Short mmCIF file of C-alpha atoms in Angstrom, two decimals:
data_model
loop_
_atom_site.label_atom_id
_atom_site.label_comp_id
_atom_site.label_asym_id
_atom_site.label_seq_id
_atom_site.Cartn_x
_atom_site.Cartn_y
_atom_site.Cartn_z
CA UNK J 1 87.73 135.78 193.72
CA UNK J 2 87.05 133.97 190.44
CA UNK J 3 84.12 135.12 188.30
CA UNK J 4 81.88 132.36 186.86
CA UNK J 5 83.95 129.81 188.86
CA UNK J 6 81.59 126.99 187.99
CA UNK J 7 81.88 127.70 184.32
CA UNK J 8 85.78 127.60 184.55
CA UNK J 9 85.64 124.32 186.60
CA UNK J 10 83.49 122.68 184.00
CA UNK J 11 85.78 123.93 181.12
CA UNK J 12 88.95 122.78 182.74
CA UNK J 13 87.42 119.41 183.55
CA UNK J 14 85.73 118.74 180.15
CA UNK J 15 87.76 121.01 177.61
CA UNK J 16 84.26 121.68 176.01
CA UNK J 17 84.73 123.82 172.93
CA UNK J 18 81.23 125.32 173.50
CA UNK J 19 82.32 126.45 176.97
CA UNK J 20 85.55 127.80 175.58
CA UNK J 21 83.64 129.86 173.00
CA UNK J 22 81.44 131.30 175.69
CA UNK J 23 84.49 132.39 177.70
CA UNK J 24 86.09 133.91 174.60
CA UNK J 25 83.00 135.84 173.65
CA UNK J 26 82.78 137.02 177.32
CA UNK J 27 86.17 138.49 177.29
CA UNK J 28 86.44 140.01 173.75
CA UNK J 29 85.24 143.41 175.06
CA UNK J 30 88.32 143.18 177.55
CA UNK J 31 90.57 142.66 174.43
CA UNK J 32 89.09 145.71 172.75
CA UNK J 33 89.43 147.78 176.04
CA UNK J 34 93.11 146.96 176.24
CA UNK J 35 93.68 147.83 172.52
CA UNK J 36 91.63 151.06 173.04
CA UNK J 37 94.08 152.04 175.77
CA UNK J 38 97.18 151.16 173.77
CA UNK J 39 96.39 152.47 170.20
CA UNK J 40 96.65 156.15 170.90
CA UNK J 41 100.22 155.66 172.02
CA UNK J 42 101.32 153.70 168.92
CA UNK J 43 102.24 154.81 165.48
CA UNK J 44 99.25 155.82 163.34
CA UNK J 45 100.11 153.11 160.64
CA UNK J 46 99.12 150.31 163.06
CA UNK J 47 95.52 149.12 162.53
CA UNK J 48 93.01 148.77 165.32
CA UNK J 49 91.73 145.51 163.91
CA UNK J 50 95.25 144.03 163.77
CA UNK J 51 95.79 144.83 167.38
CA UNK J 52 92.57 143.22 168.35
CA UNK J 53 93.59 140.08 166.43
CA UNK J 54 96.96 140.03 168.37
CA UNK J 55 95.12 140.53 171.65
CA UNK J 56 92.85 137.64 170.96
CA UNK J 57 95.86 135.42 170.56
CA UNK J 58 96.83 136.44 174.03
CA UNK J 59 93.34 135.89 175.39
CA UNK J 60 93.31 132.27 173.96
CA UNK J 61 96.74 131.66 175.55
CA UNK J 62 95.45 132.98 178.85
CA UNK J 63 92.36 130.74 178.74
CA UNK J 64 94.45 127.71 178.29
CA UNK J 65 97.11 128.52 181.02
CA UNK J 66 94.71 129.91 183.61
CA UNK J 67 94.96 128.05 186.87
CA UNK J 68 91.71 128.12 188.79
CA UNK J 69 93.33 126.66 191.82
CA UNK J 70 95.28 129.94 192.41
CA UNK J 71 92.14 131.83 193.03
CA UNK J 72 93.38 134.66 190.61
CA UNK J 73 90.79 136.73 188.92
CA UNK J 74 90.89 135.92 185.23
CA UNK J 75 90.53 139.46 184.04
CA UNK J 76 93.56 140.51 186.00
CA UNK J 77 95.48 137.53 184.72
CA UNK J 78 94.48 137.87 181.09
CA UNK J 79 95.11 141.60 180.65
CA UNK J 80 98.92 140.93 181.04
CA UNK J 81 98.81 138.24 178.47
CA UNK J 82 96.72 140.22 176.08
CA UNK J 83 99.19 143.12 176.17
CA UNK J 84 102.15 140.80 176.02
CA UNK J 85 100.79 139.16 172.89
CA UNK J 86 100.21 142.55 171.25
CA UNK J 87 103.71 143.73 172.00
CA UNK J 88 105.18 140.40 170.85
CA UNK J 89 103.55 140.70 167.56
CA UNK J 90 104.57 144.29 167.13
CA UNK J 91 108.09 143.34 167.71
CA UNK J 92 107.87 140.52 165.17
CA UNK J 93 106.53 143.04 162.63
CA UNK J 94 109.53 145.29 163.39
CA UNK J 95 107.63 148.55 162.93
CA UNK J 96 110.25 150.65 164.78
CA UNK J 97 113.31 151.49 162.63
CA UNK J 98 116.40 149.66 163.87
CA UNK J 99 118.39 152.95 164.00
CA UNK J 100 115.80 154.25 166.59
CA UNK J 101 116.13 151.03 168.58
CA UNK J 102 119.94 151.29 168.57
CA UNK J 103 119.67 154.95 169.73
CA UNK J 104 117.51 153.99 172.69
CA UNK J 105 119.87 151.19 173.60
CA UNK J 106 122.91 153.35 173.36
CA UNK J 107 121.46 156.00 175.60
CA UNK J 108 120.30 153.27 178.00
CA UNK J 109 123.81 151.86 178.19
CA UNK J 110 125.28 155.34 178.75
CA UNK J 111 122.90 155.78 181.71
CA UNK J 112 123.81 152.43 183.29
CA UNK J 113 127.56 152.84 182.75
CA UNK J 114 127.82 156.45 184.00
CA UNK J 115 125.53 155.89 187.03
CA UNK J 116 127.44 152.77 188.14
CA UNK J 117 130.73 154.73 187.63
CA UNK J 118 129.71 157.99 189.31
CA UNK J 119 126.98 156.85 191.81
CA UNK J 120 124.34 159.26 190.60
CA UNK J 121 121.96 159.78 187.61
CA UNK J 122 124.04 161.31 184.91
CA UNK J 123 123.33 164.89 183.58
CA UNK J 124 122.35 165.37 179.90
CA UNK J 125 125.71 166.87 179.18
CA UNK J 126 127.46 163.73 180.53
CA UNK J 127 125.23 161.45 178.39
CA UNK J 128 125.89 163.58 175.37
CA UNK J 129 129.63 163.55 175.94
CA UNK J 130 129.67 159.81 176.50
CA UNK J 131 127.85 159.29 173.04
CA UNK J 132 129.93 161.99 171.34
CA UNK J 133 127.03 164.13 170.42
CA UNK J 134 125.66 167.49 171.42
CA UNK J 135 122.92 168.05 174.03
CA UNK J 136 120.66 169.34 171.17
CA UNK J 137 121.25 166.10 169.22
CA UNK J 138 120.54 164.10 172.37
CA UNK J 139 117.15 165.81 172.74
CA UNK J 140 116.32 165.03 169.14
CA UNK J 141 117.10 161.37 169.89
CA UNK J 142 114.75 161.47 172.93
CA UNK J 143 112.07 162.78 170.62
CA UNK J 144 112.55 159.96 168.11
CA UNK J 145 112.67 157.33 170.69
CA UNK J 146 109.31 158.44 172.04
CA UNK J 147 107.70 158.73 168.55
CA UNK J 148 108.85 155.07 168.04
CA UNK J 149 107.09 154.21 171.33
CA UNK J 150 109.89 151.89 172.34
CA UNK J 151 110.28 153.78 175.58
CA UNK J 152 107.03 153.02 177.38
CA UNK J 153 105.79 151.90 180.76
CA UNK J 154 104.09 149.11 178.95
CA UNK J 155 107.30 147.60 177.69
CA UNK J 156 107.72 144.12 179.05
CA UNK J 157 110.70 144.05 181.41
CA UNK J 158 110.50 140.56 182.97
CA UNK J 159 109.12 137.34 181.72
CA UNK J 160 109.28 134.22 183.92
CA UNK J 161 106.94 131.39 183.70
CA UNK J 162 103.31 132.02 183.47
CA UNK J 163 103.02 135.78 183.81
CA UNK J 164 105.10 138.61 182.29
CA UNK J 165 105.43 141.93 184.09
CA UNK J 166 105.08 145.36 182.70
CA UNK J 167 106.75 148.50 184.01
CA UNK J 168 103.42 150.09 184.48
CA UNK J 169 102.33 147.15 186.70
CA UNK J 170 105.49 147.35 188.81
CA UNK J 171 105.24 151.15 189.34
CA UNK J 172 101.56 151.07 190.35
CA UNK J 173 99.53 147.87 190.69
CA UNK J 174 96.59 148.79 192.95
CA UNK J 175 94.17 146.42 191.27
CA UNK J 176 96.37 143.37 190.96
CA UNK J 177 95.79 140.22 192.87
CA UNK J 178 98.53 139.70 195.62
CA UNK J 179 98.62 136.01 194.81
CA UNK J 180 100.31 136.90 191.45
CA UNK J 181 103.34 138.65 192.89
CA UNK J 182 106.45 136.81 193.65
CA UNK J 183 109.60 138.01 195.38
CA UNK J 184 111.38 139.07 192.20
CA UNK J 185 108.46 141.18 191.05
CA UNK J 186 108.35 142.92 194.44
CA UNK J 187 112.01 143.61 194.08
CA UNK J 188 111.49 145.20 190.65
CA UNK J 189 108.65 147.32 192.03
CA UNK J 190 110.81 148.44 194.94
CA UNK J 191 113.62 149.46 192.70
CA UNK J 192 111.32 151.42 190.47
CA UNK J 193 109.59 153.30 193.35
CA UNK J 194 113.15 154.08 194.50
CA UNK J 195 114.02 155.52 191.07
CA UNK J 196 110.69 157.47 190.88
CA UNK J 197 111.97 159.42 193.88
CA UNK J 198 115.24 160.20 192.05
CA UNK J 199 113.99 161.48 188.76
CA UNK J 200 112.99 165.09 188.47
CA UNK J 201 109.60 166.35 189.57
CA UNK J 202 108.58 167.27 186.04
CA UNK J 203 109.51 163.75 184.89
CA UNK J 204 107.37 162.28 187.61
CA UNK J 205 104.43 164.56 186.64
CA UNK J 206 104.60 163.53 182.99
CA UNK J 207 104.61 159.88 184.01
CA UNK J 208 101.54 160.40 186.23
CA UNK J 209 99.60 162.47 183.76
CA UNK J 210 100.37 160.24 180.80
CA UNK J 211 99.79 156.76 182.29
CA UNK J 212 97.53 157.18 185.25
CA UNK J 213 95.45 160.23 184.12
CA UNK J 214 95.48 159.15 180.45
CA UNK J 215 96.32 162.57 179.12
CA UNK J 216 97.88 163.00 175.74
CA UNK J 217 101.27 164.60 175.21
CA UNK J 218 99.63 167.63 173.73
CA UNK J 219 97.33 167.94 176.86
CA UNK J 220 100.31 167.60 179.16
CA UNK J 221 102.15 170.30 177.19
CA UNK J 222 99.32 172.68 177.82
CA UNK J 223 99.48 172.06 181.62
CA UNK J 224 103.22 172.46 181.74
CA UNK J 225 103.25 175.21 179.28
CA UNK J 226 105.72 173.61 176.92
CA UNK J 227 105.54 172.10 173.46
CA UNK J 228 104.40 168.63 172.78
CA UNK J 229 107.91 167.84 171.45
CA UNK J 230 109.32 168.96 174.84
CA UNK J 231 106.84 166.67 176.71
CA UNK J 232 107.98 163.76 174.38
CA UNK J 233 111.61 164.38 175.34
CA UNK J 234 110.81 164.50 179.07
CA UNK J 235 108.74 161.30 178.81
CA UNK J 236 111.51 159.39 176.96
CA UNK J 237 114.13 160.55 179.43
CA UNK J 238 111.95 159.45 182.42
CA UNK J 239 111.32 155.96 181.04
CA UNK J 240 114.95 155.36 180.04
CA UNK J 241 116.05 156.33 183.57
CA UNK J 242 113.56 153.94 185.07
CA UNK J 243 114.69 151.09 182.75
CA UNK J 244 118.45 151.84 183.31
CA UNK J 245 117.89 151.48 187.09
CA UNK J 246 116.61 147.96 186.62
CA UNK J 247 119.47 147.01 184.34
CA UNK J 248 122.01 148.48 186.66
CA UNK J 249 120.44 146.62 189.69
CA UNK J 250 119.39 143.27 188.01
CA UNK J 251 121.44 143.11 184.87
CA UNK J 252 120.27 142.06 181.41
CA UNK J 253 119.06 138.63 182.57
CA UNK J 254 115.57 137.30 183.01
CA UNK J 255 114.18 139.30 180.23
CA UNK J 256 114.92 142.80 181.41
CA UNK J 257 115.33 144.75 178.22
#
């Protein structure tokens, strides 16, 4: 159901700047909510105000492209674009060291290659051997990848047409409007649900506590009785396993990264 449907109809019909301003002001708190959920998982040198500005760009884009004939709730529709705009701008700013990005890509490729070759998720020792490093060095890489926040359920994995998809939405999307989903997104979700059954119980628990219970890595460490650094490694490993499943199944096309 569309909130303030008459307002949207009037705006789409007239293009009134006054109505547009009312809509923007109405949803600025939503932008701040999205930023508030994201900022704790980003490097500390990134400013809250900058993220809000990036999010507003996404909000403006959502307002212009929102199709009231599809009967999709604007809040649901715009959250995806707000987050997408923020991640797009962060990538443009290139705040993650390229060496860390390369590490993540190399590990991801190793998972894809070895799983396709052997028909099962590779062990840490196999990944390390493939990369020519020790298991200790591999764990250090996992920590760096997580600190750079480039292994995250909120990474965009698919972008086709009007609405990008995030890993977090494909794993669990209880509040999303069914009208937004297409066959390809359902296939992505099915692949990820399948993968969640294949990763370790501890990895599943970290994913659940971090993304759906909103606990910090430190709080999760206290629950699991391990260090924050160890939780960071488990998180990175779980996300890379999820992403590698998509690449192995769907390939690098259509924006899967």
